[in-house]
Amino acid sequence: MNGNSFEEETCILPNNLPLLQTKHMPGNKYNCSPVTPRTRLERLLRERELRKNRSSQPNEGEQELSGSDSFLNAGENWGLIDEEDFAARSLSENGERQEGRSKQRLLVVANRLPVSAIRRGEGSWQLEVSVGGLVSALLGVKEFEARWIGWAGVNVPDEIGQRALTKALAEKRCIPVFLDEEIVHQYYNGYCNNILWPLFHYLGLPQEDRLATTRSFQSQFDAYKRANQMFAKVVNDIYEDGDVVWCHDYHLMYLPQCLKEYNNNMKVGWFLHTPFPSSEIHRTLPSRTELLKSVLAADLVGFHTYDYARHFVSACTRILGLEGTPEGVEDQGRLTRVAAFPIGIDSDRFIRALELPQVQDHIRELKDRFAGRKVMLGVDRLDMIKGIPQKILAFEKYLEENPTWRNKVVLIQIAVPTRTDVPEYQKLTSQVHEIVGRINGRFGTLTTVPIHHLDRSLDFHALCALYAVTDVALVTSLRDGMNLVSYEFVACQASKKGVLILSEFAGAAQSLGAGALLVNPWNITEVAASIGYALNMAADEREKRHQHNFMHVTTHTSQEWAATFVSELNDTVVEAQIRTRQVPPSLPIKAAVDSYLQSSNRLLILGFNATLTAPADFFGRRGGQIREMELRLHPDLKEPLKKLCDDPLTTVVVLSGSDRNVLDDNFGEYNMWLAAENGMFLRRTTGEWMTTMPENLNMDWVDSVKHVFEYFTERTPRSHFEVRETSLVWNYKYADLEFGRLQARDMLQHLWSGPISNASVDVVQGGRSVEVRAVGVTKGAAIDRILGEVVHSKGLKTPIDYVLCIGHFLQKDEDIYTFFEPELPFEPPPLPRVNVTDQLRASVPEFPPAKKGSKVARFRKQRSLSSIERKVTNYLASGIWRPTMRDRMSLNEGSSVLDMKGDNYFSCAVSRKRSNARYLLGSSTDVVTLLKELAECVASS
């Protein structure tokens, strides 16, 4: 799940030729030219090389960056990479893109614009620049034409003010979203800062007044959704085909879904700048499901570290029950890619700043001020997660244990005030001041104090100078998304080569952990010991640690981060388009209904579970496992299904893996055919059950497999198994998904090495189940015999000229879809031990070849022409079936059973995008819609 996926893919092309050195070999379609990279890794490496080449070329128009650099100065140069379909990339011989192509637009959507607006009159505005990590990340990227969409930080209720502000911001390529005071209060101060931010930093949900908090959750979340919809509307208004939309942070988790509702073809990425908590923390959020689904609407979801990405995938797996893969999260064939993209800083800006005269003056002043003393530095927002009290207490402990260092070391703590109107932050400020005062009073002298504490920020030049003179930087965050202070410190340490003490709970620990001293900030003793180790570290070790971190900071810059994310987003979208081409289209309901009306003998084959049943969330969470396990016909289907079954021109067959009792309970009142246990048992609802199973089907393996299923059911809470007459099914849908998968893997290993090692059985793995069934027990193998029985019973003389086959079938049972394809041959699976087909073929003639030009002509499937009837009781103790043979169909009935063309056969998979079916339906709700339309046709005809 790494952003570059180096460990998952190879960079060697066919014939073992190294990447970017492969020569095109004519005639070999598997050997690709380096001009058109074939795999994701090749494409991303090529993009990286191109970016390096472009960055190494001097740009005459680029202004010299300095401490006064701002978004306003460089805003006109914003941009990222050209929009390209990698299958048709246009690259010149030297590897550069051809000139004359327009830049791809990047729409950056964040809660706040990189400028703050101050109103000077009715139609006059002053813009103040705020340079942050995200702004600097995009300033240095010249390959895109960027637009920034966000809130300007002010309430503008009048149209004159809104038009004036929009015009002023347009000059800086910014587009405002106008939020009123109530929305800001509920959305930003309420849901974002009071609920999501604490939860994502492991502080939990507000606990002061649980009842009042619970009541406010919904209103705040409603405001959150409204605000996200307002952002989405602004984006949609300026969106042009080919734009990339990049959504940022927890403020806009609902935005990807809103954007996709406007235009499903939008390229949408979402990036989180905070930690993402473990699934056990996230599941406490009342709106957990809705937010996860909204984020999954994005094409690419990015995080700072692999840990956060893993937590997100785990939450989607455990809370939504979706499939987590090494690439991301998969939902019925649609893949949302999830990856880690560690942000960096504009390291060149800090390195160049150290040469500026004003910075050098600051450095000299600081060296004179702290001559003879080691300087330790902390730069943090005054926030609960930054661990400032823990840092100061650890420093106090070090001074207690090392009295000789009391006059030789000083801690400079910069604490930038934030949210000063919030009581918790006011309490934290008082706590820090109290601790600092106590330590300075205890260890200070008339001329020196051990801690210099500043409740304010420093300007860029002063901060760079302070970084440069620091011997030890202390970053003790209790939980931090990344923490770029550590990066800035390393970038300014070329001469000093100071030591970085870094909290293991900061995202930067994943990147700078090898060169830093990692600590648990809650362990005051450990932090104090690390302070001592850092102050006494040998010069050669400091050099090695610094070089390791310096190389990372100067390589993984903010510009590289932004370019890599957008490059991978483009790549992900194209790959999704390729996957979409392999996914069947949605069922054309109008065409299916029109063809139904024009036909004279119709066959409807319907699955049951997840096809004719209500969706899992139909009854809400109150239904639970027991309610869902009791398969019940969708209540909205009862009337339309009855109309279809009563139509003399329509034959309805319900074909299910469930046992006979389940089908009897649900469909006993309808005039239809029921095929239970994957078609092995068949009856018309006006008749009795018969078996269509091959003769002498061996079931000796049942008892041994049953014991295995019982064992794993006991070991896996909330799992269950069913004993059917031709199969056994173990289901872990309601168990912990990861544990269930481990148990399923263990079960399969045990089955293959023991109970079924020599048995004629198939093991069928579903999404959350393991099924063991006799060889040859599939819906496709049974449909041949079912059709024969239907023709025999009804005495059909008119060929079946319309087939609608709908189901949520396992992959092994999808052979039923290909059975009806006029152009494809159908070969039933082999049946070892007893070759029933040969026995029947000896006694029953084949269908004669159809006459040239006949409607029956192209149906070329071999049929057994048999219906094996048995009134079912309990199967024999030996486990061997001995059905009796029934009269066979006449020759005329068999030859006219199907009259199939490509346009009168509709196979449709329900909520399963990887399918052999021709078409797709999203859910059983869509099945209801379709069958209602067909029923209306019957009623009106």
Coordinates of N, CA and C in Angstrom, one line a residue, residues 568-730:
E568 N -0.1 9.5 -9.6 CA -0.7 8.2 -9.2 C -2.3 8.3 -9.4
L569 N -2.8 9.5 -9.1 CA -4.3 9.6 -9.3 C -4.6 9.5 -10.7
N570 N -3.9 10.1 -11.6 CA -4.1 10.0 -13.1 C -4.0 8.5 -13.5
D571 N -3.0 7.9 -13.0 CA -2.7 6.5 -13.3 C -3.8 5.6 -12.8
T572 N -4.3 5.8 -11.6 CA -5.3 5.0 -11.0 C -6.6 5.1 -11.7
V573 N -6.9 6.3 -12.2 CA -8.2 6.5 -13.0 C -8.1 5.8 -14.3
V574 N -7.0 5.8 -15.0 CA -6.9 5.1 -16.2 C -7.0 3.6 -16.0
E575 N -6.3 3.1 -15.0 CA -6.4 1.7 -14.7 C -7.9 1.3 -14.3
A576 N -8.6 2.2 -13.6 CA -10.0 1.9 -13.3 C -10.8 1.8 -14.6
Q577 N -10.5 2.7 -15.6 CA -11.2 2.7 -16.8 C -11.0 1.4 -17.6
I578 N -9.7 0.9 -17.5 CA -9.5 -0.4 -18.1 C -10.3 -1.5 -17.4
R579 N -10.3 -1.5 -16.1 CA -11.1 -2.5 -15.4 C -12.6 -2.4 -15.7
T580 N -13.0 -1.1 -15.9 CA -14.4 -0.9 -16.2 C -14.8 -1.5 -17.6
R581 N -13.9 -1.5 -18.5 CA -14.2 -2.1 -19.8 C -14.4 -3.6 -19.7
Q582 N -13.8 -4.2 -18.7 CA -14.0 -5.6 -18.5 C -15.2 -5.9 -17.6
V583 N -15.9 -4.9 -17.1 CA -17.1 -5.1 -16.3 C -18.3 -5.0 -17.2
P584 N -19.3 -5.9 -17.0 CA -20.5 -5.9 -17.9 C -21.2 -4.6 -17.6
P585 N -21.9 -4.1 -18.6 CA -22.7 -2.8 -18.5 C -24.0 -3.1 -17.6
S586 N -24.6 -2.0 -17.2 CA -25.9 -2.1 -16.5 C -27.0 -2.7 -17.5
L587 N -27.9 -3.4 -16.9 CA -29.0 -4.0 -17.7 C -29.8 -2.9 -18.4
P588 N -29.9 -2.9 -19.7 CA -30.8 -2.0 -20.4 C -32.3 -2.4 -20.1
I589 N -32.9 -1.9 -19.1 CA -34.2 -2.4 -18.7 C -35.2 -2.2 -19.8
K590 N -35.2 -1.1 -20.5 CA -36.2 -0.8 -21.6 C -36.1 -1.9 -22.6
A591 N -34.8 -2.2 -23.0 CA -34.6 -3.3 -24.1 C -35.1 -4.6 -23.6
A592 N -34.9 -4.9 -22.3 CA -35.3 -6.2 -21.7 C -36.8 -6.3 -21.7
V593 N -37.5 -5.2 -21.4 CA -39.0 -5.2 -21.3 C -39.5 -5.2 -22.7
D594 N -38.9 -4.5 -23.7 CA -39.4 -4.5 -25.1 C -39.3 -5.9 -25.7
S595 N -38.2 -6.5 -25.4 CA -38.0 -7.9 -26.0 C -39.0 -8.9 -25.3
Y596 N -39.3 -8.6 -24.0 CA -40.2 -9.5 -23.3 C -41.6 -9.4 -24.0
L597 N -42.0 -8.2 -24.3 CA -43.3 -7.9 -24.9 C -43.4 -8.6 -26.3
Q598 N -42.3 -8.7 -27.0 CA -42.4 -9.2 -28.4 C -42.2 -10.7 -28.5
S599 N -42.0 -11.3 -27.3 CA -41.8 -12.8 -27.3 C -43.1 -13.5 -27.0
S600 N -43.1 -14.8 -27.4 CA -44.3 -15.6 -27.2 C -44.2 -16.7 -26.2
N601 N -42.9 -17.0 -25.8 CA -42.7 -18.1 -24.8 C -41.5 -17.7 -24.0
R602 N -41.7 -17.3 -22.8 CA -40.7 -16.6 -22.0 C -40.2 -17.5 -20.8
L603 N -38.9 -17.5 -20.6 CA -38.4 -18.2 -19.4 C -37.6 -17.3 -18.5
L604 N -38.0 -17.2 -17.3 CA -37.4 -16.4 -16.3 C -36.7 -17.3 -15.3
I605 N -35.4 -17.2 -15.2 CA -34.6 -18.0 -14.2 C -34.1 -17.0 -13.1
L606 N -34.5 -17.1 -11.9 CA -34.2 -16.2 -10.9 C -33.5 -16.8 -9.7
G607 N -32.4 -16.2 -9.3 CA -31.8 -16.7 -8.1 C -32.6 -16.2 -6.9
F608 N -32.2 -16.6 -5.7 CA -33.0 -16.2 -4.5 C -32.2 -15.3 -3.6
N609 N -31.2 -15.8 -2.9 CA -30.5 -15.0 -1.9 C -29.8 -13.8 -2.6
A610 N -30.0 -12.6 -2.1 CA -29.5 -11.4 -2.6 C -30.0 -11.0 -4.0
T611 N -31.0 -11.7 -4.4 CA -31.7 -11.4 -5.7 C -33.2 -11.1 -5.5
L612 N -33.9 -12.0 -4.8 CA -35.3 -11.8 -4.5 C -35.5 -11.5 -3.1
T613 N -34.4 -11.5 -2.3 CA -34.6 -11.2 -0.9 C -34.3 -9.7 -0.7
A614 N -34.8 -9.2 0.5 CA -34.6 -7.7 0.8 C -33.1 -7.5 1.1
P615 N -32.5 -6.3 0.7 CA -31.1 -6.0 1.0 C -30.9 -6.1 2.5
A616 N -29.6 -6.3 2.8 CA -29.2 -6.6 4.2 C -29.6 -5.4 5.1
D617 N -29.6 -4.2 4.6 CA -30.0 -3.0 5.5 C -31.4 -2.6 5.3
F618 N -32.2 -3.5 4.7 CA -33.6 -3.1 4.5 C -34.4 -2.9 5.8
F619 N -34.1 -3.8 6.8 CA -34.7 -3.7 8.1 C -33.9 -2.9 9.1
G620 N -32.8 -2.3 8.6 CA -31.9 -1.6 9.5 C -31.1 -2.5 10.3
R621 N -30.3 -2.0 11.2 CA -29.4 -2.8 12.1 C -30.2 -3.6 13.1
R622 N -31.5 -3.3 13.2 CA -32.3 -4.0 14.2 C -32.5 -5.5 13.7
G623 N -32.4 -5.7 12.4 CA -32.6 -7.0 11.9 C -31.6 -8.0 12.4
G624 N -30.3 -7.6 12.3 CA -29.2 -8.3 12.8 C -29.0 -9.7 12.1
Q625 N -28.2 -10.5 12.7 CA -27.8 -11.7 12.1 C -28.9 -12.7 11.9
I626 N -29.7 -12.9 13.0 CA -30.8 -13.8 13.0 C -31.8 -13.5 11.9
R627 N -32.1 -12.2 11.8 CA -33.1 -11.8 10.8 C -32.6 -12.0 9.4
E628 N -31.3 -11.7 9.1 CA -30.8 -11.9 7.8 C -30.6 -13.4 7.5
M629 N -30.4 -14.2 8.4 CA -30.2 -15.7 8.2 C -31.5 -16.3 7.7
E630 N -32.6 -15.7 8.1 CA -33.9 -16.2 7.7 C -34.3 -15.6 6.4
L631 N -34.0 -16.3 5.3 CA -34.2 -15.8 3.9 C -35.7 -15.6 3.7
R632 N -36.0 -14.3 3.3 CA -37.4 -14.0 3.1 C -37.5 -13.3 1.8
L633 N -38.6 -13.6 1.0 CA -38.9 -12.9 -0.2 C -39.1 -11.4 0.0
H634 N -38.5 -10.6 -0.8 CA -38.6 -9.1 -0.7 C -40.1 -8.8 -0.7
P635 N -40.6 -8.0 0.3 CA -42.1 -7.8 0.4 C -42.6 -7.1 -0.8
D636 N -41.8 -6.3 -1.5 CA -42.3 -5.6 -2.7 C -42.4 -6.4 -3.9
L637 N -41.9 -7.7 -3.8 CA -41.9 -8.6 -5.0 C -43.1 -9.5 -5.1
K638 N -43.9 -9.6 -4.0 CA -45.0 -10.6 -3.9 C -46.0 -10.4 -5.0
E639 N -46.5 -9.2 -5.2 CA -47.5 -8.9 -6.3 C -47.0 -9.1 -7.7
P640 N -45.8 -8.4 -8.0 CA -45.4 -8.6 -9.4 C -45.0 -10.0 -9.7
L641 N -44.4 -10.7 -8.8 CA -44.0 -12.1 -9.0 C -45.3 -13.0 -9.3
K642 N -46.3 -12.7 -8.5 CA -47.6 -13.5 -8.8 C -48.1 -13.2 -10.2
K643 N -48.1 -12.0 -10.6 CA -48.6 -11.7 -12.0 C -47.8 -12.4 -13.0
L644 N -46.4 -12.4 -12.9 CA -45.6 -13.1 -13.8 C -45.8 -14.6 -13.8
C645 N -46.0 -15.2 -12.7 CA -46.2 -16.6 -12.6 C -47.6 -17.0 -13.2
D646 N -48.5 -16.2 -13.1 CA -49.9 -16.5 -13.6 C -50.0 -16.3 -15.1
D647 N -48.9 -15.7 -15.7 CA -49.0 -15.4 -17.2 C -48.7 -16.7 -17.9
P648 N -49.7 -17.2 -18.8 CA -49.5 -18.5 -19.5 C -48.3 -18.5 -20.4
L649 N -47.8 -17.3 -20.8 CA -46.7 -17.3 -21.8 C -45.3 -17.2 -21.0
T650 N -45.4 -17.2 -19.7 CA -44.1 -17.1 -18.9 C -43.9 -18.2 -18.0
T651 N -42.7 -18.8 -18.0 CA -42.3 -19.9 -17.1 C -41.3 -19.3 -16.1
V652 N -41.6 -19.4 -14.9 CA -40.6 -18.8 -13.9 C -40.0 -20.0 -13.1
V653 N -38.7 -19.9 -13.0 CA -37.9 -20.9 -12.3 C -37.1 -20.2 -11.2
V654 N -37.2 -20.5 -10.0 CA -36.3 -20.0 -8.9 C -35.3 -21.0 -8.7
L655 N -34.0 -20.7 -9.0 CA -32.9 -21.6 -8.9 C -32.0 -21.1 -7.8
S656 N -31.9 -21.9 -6.7 CA -31.2 -21.4 -5.5 C -30.3 -22.5 -5.0
G657 N -29.3 -22.1 -4.2 CA -28.5 -23.0 -3.4 C -29.1 -23.5 -2.1
S658 N -30.2 -22.8 -1.7 CA -30.9 -23.1 -0.5 C -31.5 -24.5 -0.6
D659 N -31.9 -25.0 0.6 CA -32.6 -26.3 0.6 C -34.0 -26.1 0.3
R660 N -34.7 -27.3 0.1 CA -36.1 -27.3 -0.3 C -37.1 -26.6 0.6
N661 N -36.9 -26.7 1.9 CA -37.8 -26.1 2.9 C -37.8 -24.6 2.8
V662 N -36.6 -24.0 2.5 CA -36.6 -22.6 2.4 C -37.4 -22.1 1.2
L663 N -37.3 -22.8 0.1 CA -38.0 -22.4 -1.1 C -39.5 -22.7 -1.0
D664 N -39.8 -23.8 -0.3 CA -41.3 -24.1 0.0 C -41.9 -23.0 0.8
D665 N -41.2 -22.5 1.8 CA -41.8 -21.5 2.7 C -42.0 -20.2 2.0
N666 N -41.2 -19.9 1.0 CA -41.3 -18.6 0.4 C -42.1 -18.6 -0.9
F667 N -42.1 -19.7 -1.6 CA -42.7 -19.7 -2.9 C -43.9 -20.7 -3.1
G668 N -44.3 -21.3 -2.1 CA -45.3 -22.4 -2.2 C -46.6 -21.9 -2.8
E669 N -46.9 -20.7 -2.7 CA -48.2 -20.2 -3.2 C -48.2 -19.7 -4.6
Y670 N -47.0 -19.7 -5.2 CA -46.8 -19.2 -6.6 C -46.9 -20.4 -7.6
N671 N -47.3 -20.1 -8.8 CA -47.3 -21.1 -9.9 C -46.0 -21.0 -10.6
M672 N -45.0 -21.7 -10.1 CA -43.6 -21.6 -10.7 C -42.9 -22.9 -10.4
W673 N -41.6 -23.0 -10.9 CA -40.8 -24.1 -10.7 C -39.7 -23.7 -9.6
L674 N -39.5 -24.6 -8.7 CA -38.5 -24.4 -7.7 C -37.3 -25.4 -7.9
A675 N -36.1 -24.9 -8.0 CA -34.9 -25.8 -8.1 C -34.0 -25.5 -6.9
A676 N -34.0 -26.4 -6.0 CA -33.2 -26.2 -4.7 C -31.9 -26.9 -4.8
E677 N -31.0 -26.5 -3.9 CA -29.6 -27.0 -3.9 C -28.9 -27.0 -5.2
N678 N -28.9 -25.8 -5.8 CA -28.2 -25.6 -7.1 C -28.8 -26.5 -8.2
G679 N -30.1 -26.7 -8.1 CA -30.8 -27.4 -9.2 C -30.9 -28.9 -9.0
M680 N -30.3 -29.4 -8.0 CA -30.3 -30.9 -7.8 C -31.7 -31.4 -7.4
F681 N -32.6 -30.6 -6.9 CA -34.0 -31.0 -6.6 C -34.9 -30.0 -7.3
L682 N -36.0 -30.5 -7.8 CA -36.8 -29.8 -8.7 C -38.3 -30.1 -8.4
R683 N -39.1 -29.2 -8.4 CA -40.6 -29.4 -8.4 C -41.3 -28.2 -8.9
R684 N -42.5 -28.5 -9.5 CA -43.4 -27.5 -9.8 C -44.2 -27.3 -8.5
T685 N -44.6 -26.1 -8.2 CA -45.3 -25.9 -6.9 C -46.6 -26.6 -6.8
T686 N -47.1 -27.1 -7.9 CA -48.3 -27.9 -7.9 C -48.0 -29.4 -7.8
G687 N -46.7 -29.7 -7.8 CA -46.3 -31.1 -7.8 C -45.4 -31.5 -6.6
E688 N -44.7 -32.6 -6.8 CA -43.8 -33.0 -5.7 C -42.4 -32.9 -6.1
W689 N -41.5 -33.0 -5.1 CA -40.1 -32.8 -5.4 C -39.6 -34.1 -6.1
M690 N -38.6 -33.8 -7.0 CA -37.9 -34.9 -7.7 C -36.4 -34.5 -7.7
T691 N -35.6 -35.4 -8.0 CA -34.2 -35.1 -8.0 C -33.7 -35.2 -9.5
T692 N -32.8 -34.2 -9.8 CA -32.2 -34.2 -11.1 C -30.7 -34.6 -11.0
M693 N -30.3 -35.2 -9.9 CA -28.9 -35.6 -9.7 C -28.5 -36.8 -10.6
P694 N -27.2 -36.8 -10.9 CA -26.8 -38.0 -11.7 C -26.9 -39.2 -10.8
E695 N -27.1 -40.3 -11.4 CA -27.2 -41.6 -10.6 C -25.9 -42.0 -10.0
N696 N -26.0 -42.6 -8.8 CA -24.9 -43.1 -8.0 C -23.9 -41.9 -7.6
L697 N -24.5 -40.8 -7.3 CA -23.7 -39.7 -6.8 C -23.2 -40.1 -5.4
N698 N -21.9 -40.0 -5.2 CA -21.3 -40.5 -4.0 C -21.2 -39.4 -2.9
M699 N -21.7 -39.7 -1.7 CA -21.8 -38.7 -0.7 C -21.1 -39.3 0.6
D700 N -20.1 -40.2 0.4 CA -19.4 -40.7 1.5 C -18.7 -39.7 2.4
W701 N -18.3 -38.6 1.8 CA -17.5 -37.6 2.4 C -18.2 -36.7 3.4
V702 N -19.5 -36.8 3.5 CA -20.4 -35.8 4.2 C -20.0 -35.8 5.7
D703 N -19.9 -37.0 6.3 CA -19.7 -37.0 7.8 C -18.4 -36.4 8.2
S704 N -17.3 -36.8 7.5 CA -16.0 -36.3 7.8 C -15.9 -34.8 7.7
V705 N -16.5 -34.2 6.6 CA -16.5 -32.8 6.4 C -17.4 -32.1 7.4
K706 N -18.5 -32.7 7.8 CA -19.4 -32.1 8.8 C -18.6 -32.0 10.1
H707 N -17.8 -33.0 10.5 CA -17.0 -32.8 11.8 C -16.1 -31.7 11.7
V708 N -15.5 -31.5 10.5 CA -14.5 -30.3 10.4 C -15.3 -29.0 10.5
F709 N -16.5 -28.9 9.9 CA -17.3 -27.7 9.9 C -17.7 -27.4 11.4
E710 N -18.1 -28.4 12.1 CA -18.5 -28.3 13.5 C -17.4 -27.7 14.3
Y711 N -16.2 -28.2 14.1 CA -15.0 -27.8 14.9 C -14.7 -26.3 14.6
F712 N -14.7 -25.9 13.3 CA -14.4 -24.5 13.0 C -15.6 -23.5 13.4
T713 N -16.8 -24.0 13.5 CA -17.9 -23.2 13.9 C -17.8 -22.9 15.4
E714 N -17.3 -23.9 16.2 CA -17.1 -23.7 17.6 C -15.9 -22.7 17.8
R715 N -15.0 -22.8 17.0 CA -13.8 -21.9 17.2 C -14.0 -20.5 16.7
T716 N -15.0 -20.3 15.8 CA -15.2 -19.0 15.2 C -16.6 -18.4 15.6
P717 N -16.6 -17.5 16.6 CA -17.8 -16.9 17.1 C -18.6 -16.2 15.9
R718 N -19.9 -16.5 16.0 CA -20.9 -15.9 15.0 C -20.8 -16.5 13.6
S719 N -20.1 -17.6 13.5 CA -20.1 -18.4 12.3 C -21.2 -19.5 12.4
H720 N -21.6 -20.1 11.3 CA -22.6 -21.1 11.3 C -22.4 -22.0 10.1
F721 N -22.9 -23.2 10.1 CA -22.9 -24.0 8.9 C -24.2 -24.7 8.6
E722 N -24.4 -25.0 7.4 CA -25.7 -25.7 7.0 C -25.3 -27.1 6.3
V723 N -26.1 -28.1 6.7 CA -25.9 -29.4 6.1 C -27.1 -29.5 5.1
R724 N -26.7 -29.5 3.8 CA -27.7 -29.8 2.8 C -27.5 -31.2 2.3
E725 N -28.4 -31.6 1.4 CA -28.3 -33.0 0.9 C -27.3 -33.3 -0.1
T726 N -26.8 -32.2 -0.8 CA -25.7 -32.4 -1.7 C -24.5 -31.6 -1.4
S727 N -24.5 -30.8 -0.3 CA -23.4 -29.9 0.0 C -23.4 -29.5 1.5
L728 N -22.3 -29.0 1.9 CA -22.2 -28.4 3.3 C -21.6 -27.0 3.1
V729 N -22.2 -26.1 3.8 CA -21.7 -24.7 3.7 C -21.4 -24.1 5.0
W730 N -20.2 -23.6 5.2 CA -19.7 -22.9 6.4 C -19.7 -21.4 6.1

